[in-house]
Amino acid sequence: MNDVRALLQEAVADPPGDETDLSAVLLGGRQRVRRRRGGGVLGSTVALGVAAATLTLVTSGGADPGRVAEHRVPRPEGPVLRVSDAGTAVEGRDYDLLASYTNRDLESRNGQYFDGVTDDGLILFRDGPHGLRNRVRWALRDPATGVNDWLPDPPAGVDQPRALRLGADRLYFLATPLDGRGPFRLLVLDRATRTWSTLVWPGLPRAEEYDAAFGPDGRIYVGVQAAAASPPPGGWPTGPDGEADDAAAEDDTNDLWSVAPGDLADVRDEKTRVGVFTFTESALVWTTQRDGTREQVHVRDLRTGAEHDFDPRLGARCNVLSFRASGDRIVIGQYCGTYDDGRDDRIQVLTTDGETVTTLQGDSIDGWLADGSGDGHLVQVRAWRPDQEGDLVYDLDTDRLLRVSDSVSSWSMGGPVPAGSLLVDRAYGEDGGSSASMIPDKGAVQWLIRWRS
């Protein structure tokens, strides 16, 4: 498949009319993702705090020689794959196309898009946010027919709730108060009764930022922000590519708590300080801190309590952007600084014992384990550099890296998906659809695929 455009079909239903004032839409609309953090999903987490930076750059645009020994992108340890090593994925052989949708104008209309896939295979179809109150509505969309079953409107007073878990019986969303303050709370839709409820645990400490994930024991684990550094005076230094370079940032940690979904009085301090965290089917996995040079990975067996840690050998200047685990594999997406010859972006695959399996390395790439929760095996790789732009898939089971598309959208979309599925998007714009071109993409094309292993 040399031209992925042949795969894309528009949905049968047009977006509804929108009479919203343009300024209101732009205030609360979909945001373009910064290239370095483009599309990344912090797997087990929901909110990604701003990373701190202590690094300064020399005026030539390279790294400070006092902090970094070389100006060229360093090669990581272990086997290395690059975007140029990828083969081409073919529909019908490597994957099946299940559904697609085209939104021509996310810039001013802020329309509709796929927001995740439920465990029983329905697409969470999102409309909005719209208006001064950033109201959102959802439907469950049958990928085979394109028919939307519109759900009751969620409770008012939350700003762009994010999908946390899309189960066959309940849908869970992290709710952010409109004023930016408030306790950790979840919106829950019971699919059988089609009723919404709001869950708040009074015993959980308040914080400005939270991370959250369901554990294999059914509890919801919450990272309550404990420490976060501020940008240095004058803001982050700028790299040769014109972007802020916060590589080698330090700190950014959370205190780990857990709560029971069915008991608002059941709040437990896990007495563990984490950077980012995730789960396999039997273990809690976390880092010492989110960013910086003192990074360590810890693995705790939830059945026995046995614990070990190791140095993941991230490199001298690596910040963690995504962190997921499945089976005996840990996948860490990283930004490792901007050098004179490009950016050092990595997706590192390790065993839970600390052995390096492979590292996907490149200039302007991002990646994450697409379908974790214990049984995932697909790493979604997004390449932003104009000559390599597109979505790729690295299959942990077959050790294959295959290209699926020839462009990516600069709009942030997507959400949780079941194992074996992927939500892929590409640019839709006046120039024919390249997010790296001089004319920005106004819209996006999304499609849901099922991978063939």
Coordinates of C-alpha atoms in Angstrom, one line a residue:
M1 CA 0.0 0.0 0.0
N2 CA 1.9 3.0 -1.3
D3 CA -1.0 5.5 -1.0
V4 CA -3.1 5.2 2.2
R5 CA -5.7 7.7 0.8
A6 CA -7.4 4.8 -1.0
L7 CA -8.3 3.3 2.3
L8 CA -10.1 6.4 3.6
Q9 CA -13.9 6.7 3.3
E10 CA -16.1 9.4 4.8
A11 CA -18.8 8.4 7.3
V12 CA -22.4 8.4 6.1
A13 CA -23.5 11.0 8.6
D14 CA -22.5 14.7 8.3
P15 CA -21.5 16.6 11.4
P16 CA -24.5 18.5 12.9
G17 CA -24.8 22.2 12.3
D18 CA -22.9 24.4 14.7
E19 CA -23.9 28.0 15.3
T20 CA -21.3 28.5 18.1
D21 CA -19.4 31.7 18.2
L22 CA -15.9 31.2 16.7
S23 CA -14.1 32.8 19.6
A24 CA -15.8 30.4 22.1
V25 CA -14.8 27.4 20.0
L26 CA -11.2 28.5 19.8
L27 CA -11.2 29.1 23.6
G28 CA -12.2 25.5 24.4
G29 CA -11.6 23.7 21.2
R30 CA -9.3 20.9 20.2
Q31 CA -5.7 21.9 20.5
R32 CA -2.9 21.2 18.1
V33 CA -0.3 19.0 19.7
R34 CA 3.2 20.2 20.1
R35 CA 5.3 18.2 17.7
R36 CA 7.6 16.8 20.4
R37 CA 4.6 15.6 22.4
G38 CA 2.4 14.9 19.4
G39 CA -0.3 12.3 20.0
G40 CA 1.5 10.7 22.9
V41 CA -0.6 8.9 25.5
L42 CA 0.8 8.5 28.9
G43 CA -0.6 5.0 28.9
S44 CA -1.5 4.5 32.5
T45 CA -1.9 8.1 33.2
V46 CA -4.5 10.7 32.2
A47 CA -2.9 14.1 33.0
L48 CA 0.6 14.9 32.0
G49 CA 2.2 17.7 34.1
V50 CA 4.5 20.2 32.7
A51 CA 8.1 18.9 32.9
A52 CA 10.8 21.0 34.5
A53 CA 14.0 22.0 32.8
T54 CA 17.4 22.9 34.3
L55 CA 19.2 22.8 31.0
T56 CA 20.5 25.8 29.1
L57 CA 21.6 25.8 25.5
V58 CA 24.5 27.6 23.9
T59 CA 23.7 30.3 21.4
S60 CA 24.6 28.1 18.4
G61 CA 21.5 26.0 19.3
G62 CA 23.4 22.9 20.4
A63 CA 23.5 21.5 23.9
D64 CA 25.5 23.1 26.7
P65 CA 28.9 21.3 26.5
G66 CA 29.1 21.4 30.3
R67 CA 26.1 19.1 30.5
V68 CA 26.4 17.0 27.3
A69 CA 29.6 15.6 26.0
E70 CA 28.7 15.7 22.3
H71 CA 26.6 17.7 19.9
R72 CA 25.4 14.8 17.8
V73 CA 22.5 12.6 18.8
P74 CA 23.9 9.7 20.8
R75 CA 23.0 6.1 19.9
P76 CA 21.2 4.2 22.7
E77 CA 22.3 0.9 24.0
G78 CA 21.1 -2.3 22.4
P79 CA 19.4 -3.0 19.0
V80 CA 18.1 0.1 17.3
L81 CA 15.4 0.5 14.7
R82 CA 14.6 3.7 12.8
V83 CA 11.6 4.9 10.7
S84 CA 13.6 4.3 7.6
D85 CA 13.8 0.6 8.5
A86 CA 10.0 0.2 8.3
G87 CA 8.3 -2.0 5.7
T88 CA 4.8 -1.1 4.3
A89 CA 1.7 -2.4 6.0
V90 CA -0.9 -3.8 3.5
E91 CA -4.6 -3.9 4.2
G92 CA -6.0 -7.4 4.2
R93 CA -2.6 -8.9 5.0
D94 CA -1.3 -6.9 8.0
Y95 CA -4.5 -5.2 9.2
D96 CA -8.2 -4.8 8.5
L97 CA -9.9 -1.5 8.2
L98 CA -13.0 -1.4 10.4
A99 CA -14.2 2.2 10.2
S100 CA -13.2 5.7 9.1
Y101 CA -14.3 9.2 9.6
T102 CA -13.3 12.5 8.0
N103 CA -13.6 15.9 9.8
R104 CA -12.7 18.7 7.4
D105 CA -12.6 21.5 9.9
L106 CA -11.4 20.9 13.5
E107 CA -9.9 24.4 13.5
S108 CA -13.1 26.5 13.6
R109 CA -16.0 24.0 13.9
N110 CA -14.4 21.7 16.4
G111 CA -16.5 18.9 15.2
Q112 CA -16.7 15.1 15.7
Y113 CA -14.1 12.4 16.0
F114 CA -13.3 9.0 17.4
D115 CA -12.5 9.2 21.2
G116 CA -11.8 5.6 21.9
V117 CA -13.2 2.1 21.5
T118 CA -15.1 0.1 24.1
D119 CA -14.1 -3.4 25.2
D120 CA -17.0 -4.8 23.2
G121 CA -15.9 -3.1 20.0
L122 CA -18.1 0.1 19.8
I123 CA -16.5 3.4 18.9
L124 CA -16.8 6.2 21.4
F125 CA -17.9 9.0 19.0
R126 CA -17.4 12.5 20.3
D127 CA -19.0 15.8 19.3
G128 CA -17.4 18.9 20.7
P129 CA -16.6 20.6 22.9
H130 CA -18.8 23.5 21.8
G131 CA -19.8 26.8 23.3
L132 CA -18.6 28.9 26.2
R133 CA -19.2 25.9 28.6
N134 CA -17.2 23.5 26.5
R135 CA -20.1 21.0 26.3
V136 CA -19.4 17.5 25.0
R137 CA -21.7 14.8 23.9
W138 CA -20.9 11.2 23.0
A139 CA -22.4 8.3 21.0
L140 CA -21.6 4.7 20.8
R141 CA -21.0 4.0 17.1
D142 CA -21.3 0.6 15.4
P143 CA -18.2 0.4 13.2
A144 CA -20.0 -1.9 10.8
T145 CA -22.9 0.3 10.1
G146 CA -21.8 3.8 11.1
V147 CA -25.0 4.2 13.2
N148 CA -24.6 6.4 16.3
D149 CA -26.5 5.7 19.5
W150 CA -26.3 9.1 21.2
L151 CA -25.9 8.9 25.0
P152 CA -27.5 11.1 27.5
D153 CA -25.7 14.4 28.1
P154 CA -23.0 14.2 30.8
P155 CA -23.4 16.3 33.9
A156 CA -22.6 20.0 33.5
G157 CA -19.6 21.7 35.2
V158 CA -16.7 19.7 33.7
D159 CA -14.2 20.8 31.1
Q160 CA -13.4 18.2 28.4
P161 CA -13.6 15.0 30.4
R162 CA -11.1 12.3 29.3
A163 CA -11.9 8.6 28.8
L164 CA -10.2 6.5 31.4
R165 CA -11.8 3.1 30.9
L166 CA -14.4 2.1 28.3
G167 CA -15.9 -1.1 29.6
A168 CA -18.7 -3.2 28.3
D169 CA -20.8 -2.2 31.3
R170 CA -19.6 1.2 32.3
L171 CA -17.7 4.1 30.8
Y172 CA -15.3 6.0 33.1
F173 CA -14.1 9.6 32.5
L174 CA -11.7 11.8 34.4
A175 CA -13.6 15.0 35.1
T176 CA -11.9 18.4 35.3
P177 CA -13.7 21.2 37.0
L178 CA -14.3 24.3 34.8
D179 CA -12.4 26.5 37.2
G180 CA -9.3 24.2 37.2
R181 CA -9.6 23.4 40.9
G182 CA -11.3 20.7 42.8
P183 CA -11.0 17.1 44.0
F184 CA -10.2 14.0 42.0
R185 CA -13.5 12.8 40.5
L186 CA -14.8 10.5 37.9
L187 CA -17.9 10.6 35.6
V188 CA -19.4 7.2 35.2
L189 CA -22.0 6.1 32.6
D190 CA -23.9 2.9 33.4
R191 CA -24.6 1.5 29.9
A192 CA -27.5 -0.6 31.0
T193 CA -29.5 2.1 32.7
R194 CA -28.0 5.0 30.6
T195 CA -27.5 7.1 33.7
W196 CA -24.5 9.2 34.8
S197 CA -23.0 9.4 38.2
T198 CA -20.2 11.3 39.8
L199 CA -17.6 9.7 42.0
V200 CA -15.7 11.7 44.6
W201 CA -13.6 10.2 47.4
P202 CA -13.4 12.6 50.3
G203 CA -10.4 10.9 51.8
L204 CA -8.2 11.4 48.7
P205 CA -5.9 14.4 49.0
R206 CA -6.5 17.3 46.6
A207 CA -3.9 18.4 44.1
E208 CA -3.6 20.5 40.9
E209 CA -2.8 17.4 38.8
Y210 CA -3.7 13.7 38.9
D211 CA -2.7 10.6 37.1
A212 CA -5.1 7.6 37.2
A213 CA -5.2 4.0 36.0
F214 CA -7.3 0.9 36.8
G215 CA -5.2 -1.8 38.5
P216 CA -5.6 -5.6 37.8
D217 CA -7.3 -5.8 41.3
G218 CA -10.1 -3.6 40.1
R219 CA -9.1 -0.6 42.2
I220 CA -8.4 2.8 40.7
Y221 CA -4.8 4.0 41.4
V222 CA -4.4 7.7 41.6
G223 CA -1.1 9.7 41.4
V224 CA -1.5 12.8 43.5
Q225 CA 1.0 15.4 42.5
A226 CA 3.7 15.7 45.1
A227 CA 6.4 17.8 43.5
A228 CA 6.6 19.8 40.3
A229 CA 9.3 22.2 39.3
S230 CA 8.7 25.5 37.5
P231 CA 10.3 26.7 34.3
P232 CA 13.6 28.5 34.8
P233 CA 13.5 32.4 34.7
G234 CA 12.7 33.4 31.2
G235 CA 11.1 30.1 30.3
W236 CA 12.5 27.0 28.6
P237 CA 15.6 27.4 26.4
T238 CA 15.0 27.1 22.7
G239 CA 16.6 24.4 20.6
P240 CA 17.7 24.6 17.0
D241 CA 14.2 23.6 15.8
G242 CA 12.6 26.6 17.6
E243 CA 10.9 24.5 20.2
A244 CA 11.4 24.6 23.9
D245 CA 14.0 22.1 25.0
D246 CA 13.3 20.7 28.5
A247 CA 15.4 17.6 28.2
A248 CA 17.3 16.7 31.4
A249 CA 14.5 18.1 33.5
E250 CA 14.4 16.9 37.1
D251 CA 11.8 15.8 39.6
D252 CA 8.0 15.8 38.9
T253 CA 6.6 13.1 41.2
N254 CA 3.3 11.8 42.6
D255 CA 2.2 10.1 45.8
L256 CA 0.3 6.9 44.9
W257 CA -3.1 6.3 46.4
S258 CA -5.9 3.8 45.4
V259 CA -9.7 3.9 45.7
A260 CA -12.5 1.4 45.3
P261 CA -15.0 2.3 42.5
G262 CA -17.9 1.0 44.5
D263 CA -17.0 2.5 47.9
L264 CA -16.3 6.2 48.3
A265 CA -15.0 5.6 51.8
D266 CA -12.4 3.1 50.6
V267 CA -9.2 5.2 50.2
R268 CA -5.8 3.7 50.7
D269 CA -2.4 5.4 50.8
E270 CA -0.1 3.1 48.9
K271 CA 2.9 4.8 50.5
T272 CA 4.8 4.9 47.3
R273 CA 6.3 7.9 45.6
V274 CA 6.2 7.5 41.8
G275 CA 7.0 9.5 38.6
V276 CA 4.8 7.6 36.2
F277 CA 3.1 4.3 36.8
T278 CA 1.4 1.5 34.9
F279 CA 0.3 -2.1 35.4
T280 CA 0.8 -5.5 33.9
E281 CA -1.8 -8.3 34.7
S282 CA 0.1 -9.0 37.9
A283 CA 2.6 -6.2 38.7
L284 CA 2.8 -2.5 39.4
V285 CA 5.5 -0.8 37.4
W286 CA 6.7 2.8 38.1
T287 CA 9.6 5.2 37.7
T288 CA 11.4 7.1 40.4
Q289 CA 10.5 10.4 38.8
R290 CA 8.9 11.4 35.5
D291 CA 12.0 13.2 34.1
G292 CA 15.7 13.6 34.7
T293 CA 18.9 11.7 35.1
R294 CA 18.1 9.8 38.3
E295 CA 15.5 7.6 36.6
Q296 CA 14.9 4.1 37.9
V297 CA 12.2 1.6 37.1
H298 CA 10.6 -0.4 39.9
V299 CA 8.5 -3.6 39.5
R300 CA 6.3 -4.9 42.3
D301 CA 4.6 -8.3 42.1
L302 CA 1.0 -7.6 43.4
R303 CA 0.5 -11.2 44.4
T304 CA 3.7 -11.7 46.5
G305 CA 4.8 -8.2 47.2
A306 CA 8.3 -9.0 45.8
E307 CA 10.0 -5.9 44.4
H308 CA 13.0 -5.2 42.3
D309 CA 14.3 -2.2 40.4
F310 CA 16.8 -1.4 37.6
D311 CA 18.4 1.3 35.6
P312 CA 16.5 1.5 32.2
R313 CA 19.5 3.3 30.6
L314 CA 17.4 6.0 29.2
G315 CA 20.3 8.3 28.3
A316 CA 21.7 11.5 29.8
R317 CA 18.8 13.8 28.9
C318 CA 15.6 11.8 28.6
N319 CA 12.2 12.9 29.7
V320 CA 9.4 10.2 29.9
L321 CA 6.4 11.0 27.7
S322 CA 4.6 7.7 27.7
F323 CA 4.9 4.7 30.0
R324 CA 3.0 1.4 29.5
A325 CA 3.7 -2.3 30.3
S326 CA 2.2 -5.6 29.1
G327 CA 3.2 -9.1 30.0
D328 CA 7.0 -9.0 30.5
R329 CA 7.5 -5.9 28.3
I330 CA 7.8 -2.2 29.3
V331 CA 7.5 0.5 26.6
I332 CA 8.8 4.0 27.4
G333 CA 8.4 6.9 25.0
Q334 CA 11.0 9.6 25.5
Y335 CA 12.2 13.0 24.4
C336 CA 16.0 13.1 24.9
G337 CA 17.0 16.6 23.8
T338 CA 17.7 18.6 20.7
Y339 CA 21.2 18.3 19.2
D340 CA 23.0 20.1 16.3
D341 CA 22.0 17.2 13.9
G342 CA 18.4 16.7 15.1
R343 CA 16.2 15.7 18.0
D344 CA 16.8 12.5 20.0
D345 CA 13.4 10.9 20.4
R346 CA 13.1 7.3 21.5
I347 CA 10.6 4.5 22.2
Q348 CA 12.5 2.0 24.3
V349 CA 11.3 -1.6 24.8
L350 CA 12.6 -3.3 27.9
T351 CA 11.8 -6.5 29.8
T352 CA 10.5 -6.3 33.3
D353 CA 13.9 -7.6 34.4
G354 CA 15.6 -4.6 32.8
E355 CA 17.0 -6.1 29.6
T356 CA 16.8 -3.9 26.4
V357 CA 14.8 -5.5 23.7
T358 CA 15.0 -2.8 21.1
T359 CA 14.9 1.0 20.8
L360 CA 13.1 2.9 18.1
Q361 CA 15.1 6.1 17.6
G362 CA 14.6 9.1 15.4
D363 CA 14.2 12.8 14.8
S364 CA 10.7 14.0 15.7
I365 CA 9.0 10.7 16.6
D366 CA 6.7 9.7 19.4
G367 CA 5.3 6.4 20.5
W368 CA 3.3 4.4 23.0
L369 CA 2.0 0.9 23.7
A370 CA -1.4 1.2 22.0
D371 CA -3.3 -1.6 23.7
G372 CA -1.9 -2.3 27.1
S373 CA -3.8 -3.5 30.2
G374 CA -1.8 -6.8 30.4
D375 CA -2.3 -8.2 26.9
G376 CA -1.1 -5.5 24.5
H377 CA 1.5 -6.1 21.9
L378 CA 1.4 -3.1 19.5
V379 CA 3.5 0.0 19.8
Q380 CA 2.1 2.9 17.8
V381 CA 4.9 5.1 16.4
R382 CA 4.2 8.6 15.0
A383 CA 6.8 10.3 12.9
W384 CA 6.6 14.1 12.3
R385 CA 9.6 14.9 10.2
P386 CA 8.4 15.9 6.7
D387 CA 10.5 13.3 4.8
Q388 CA 9.4 10.5 7.2
E389 CA 5.9 11.6 8.3
G390 CA 3.3 9.0 9.1
D391 CA 2.0 6.4 11.6
L392 CA 3.8 3.1 12.0
V393 CA 3.2 0.0 14.1
Y394 CA 5.9 -2.0 15.9
D395 CA 4.6 -5.5 16.7
L396 CA 6.2 -6.9 19.9
D397 CA 5.2 -10.4 19.0
T398 CA 6.8 -10.5 15.6
D399 CA 9.5 -7.7 16.0
R400 CA 8.2 -6.0 12.8
L401 CA 8.0 -2.3 12.1
L402 CA 5.5 -1.4 9.4
R403 CA 4.3 1.9 8.0
V404 CA 0.5 2.4 8.0
S405 CA 0.1 6.0 6.7
D406 CA 2.0 8.7 5.0
S407 CA 1.0 11.7 7.1
V408 CA -0.3 12.4 10.6
S409 CA -2.7 15.0 11.9
S410 CA -1.5 17.7 14.2
W411 CA -4.8 17.5 16.2
S412 CA -5.0 15.5 19.4
M413 CA -7.6 12.7 19.1
G414 CA -8.1 9.1 20.2
G415 CA -8.4 7.2 23.4
P416 CA -8.4 3.8 25.0
V417 CA -8.7 0.8 22.6
P418 CA -9.0 -3.0 23.1
A419 CA -6.0 -5.2 22.5
G420 CA -5.3 -5.7 18.8
S421 CA -7.0 -2.5 17.7
L422 CA -5.5 0.9 16.8
L423 CA -6.9 4.4 16.1
V424 CA -4.9 6.0 13.4
D425 CA -5.3 9.5 12.0
R426 CA -3.8 11.5 9.1
A427 CA -3.9 15.1 8.1
Y428 CA -6.7 16.7 6.1
G429 CA -5.9 20.2 4.8
E430 CA -5.9 22.6 1.9
D431 CA -2.6 21.3 0.7
G432 CA -3.8 17.7 0.3
G433 CA -3.0 16.6 3.7
S434 CA 0.4 17.1 5.3
S435 CA 0.7 18.3 8.8
A436 CA 4.3 19.2 8.2
S437 CA 3.7 21.5 5.2
M438 CA 3.5 25.2 5.1
I439 CA -0.3 25.1 5.1
P440 CA -1.5 23.6 8.4
D441 CA -4.0 20.8 8.3
K442 CA -7.5 22.1 9.2
G443 CA -9.0 18.7 9.8
A444 CA -8.2 15.1 10.1
V445 CA -9.1 11.6 8.9
Q446 CA -9.4 8.8 11.5
W447 CA -9.7 5.2 11.0
L448 CA -10.0 2.2 13.3
I449 CA -8.0 -0.9 12.3
R450 CA -7.6 -4.3 13.7
W451 CA -4.0 -5.7 13.5
R452 CA -3.3 -9.1 12.1
S453 CA -0.4 -10.8 14.0

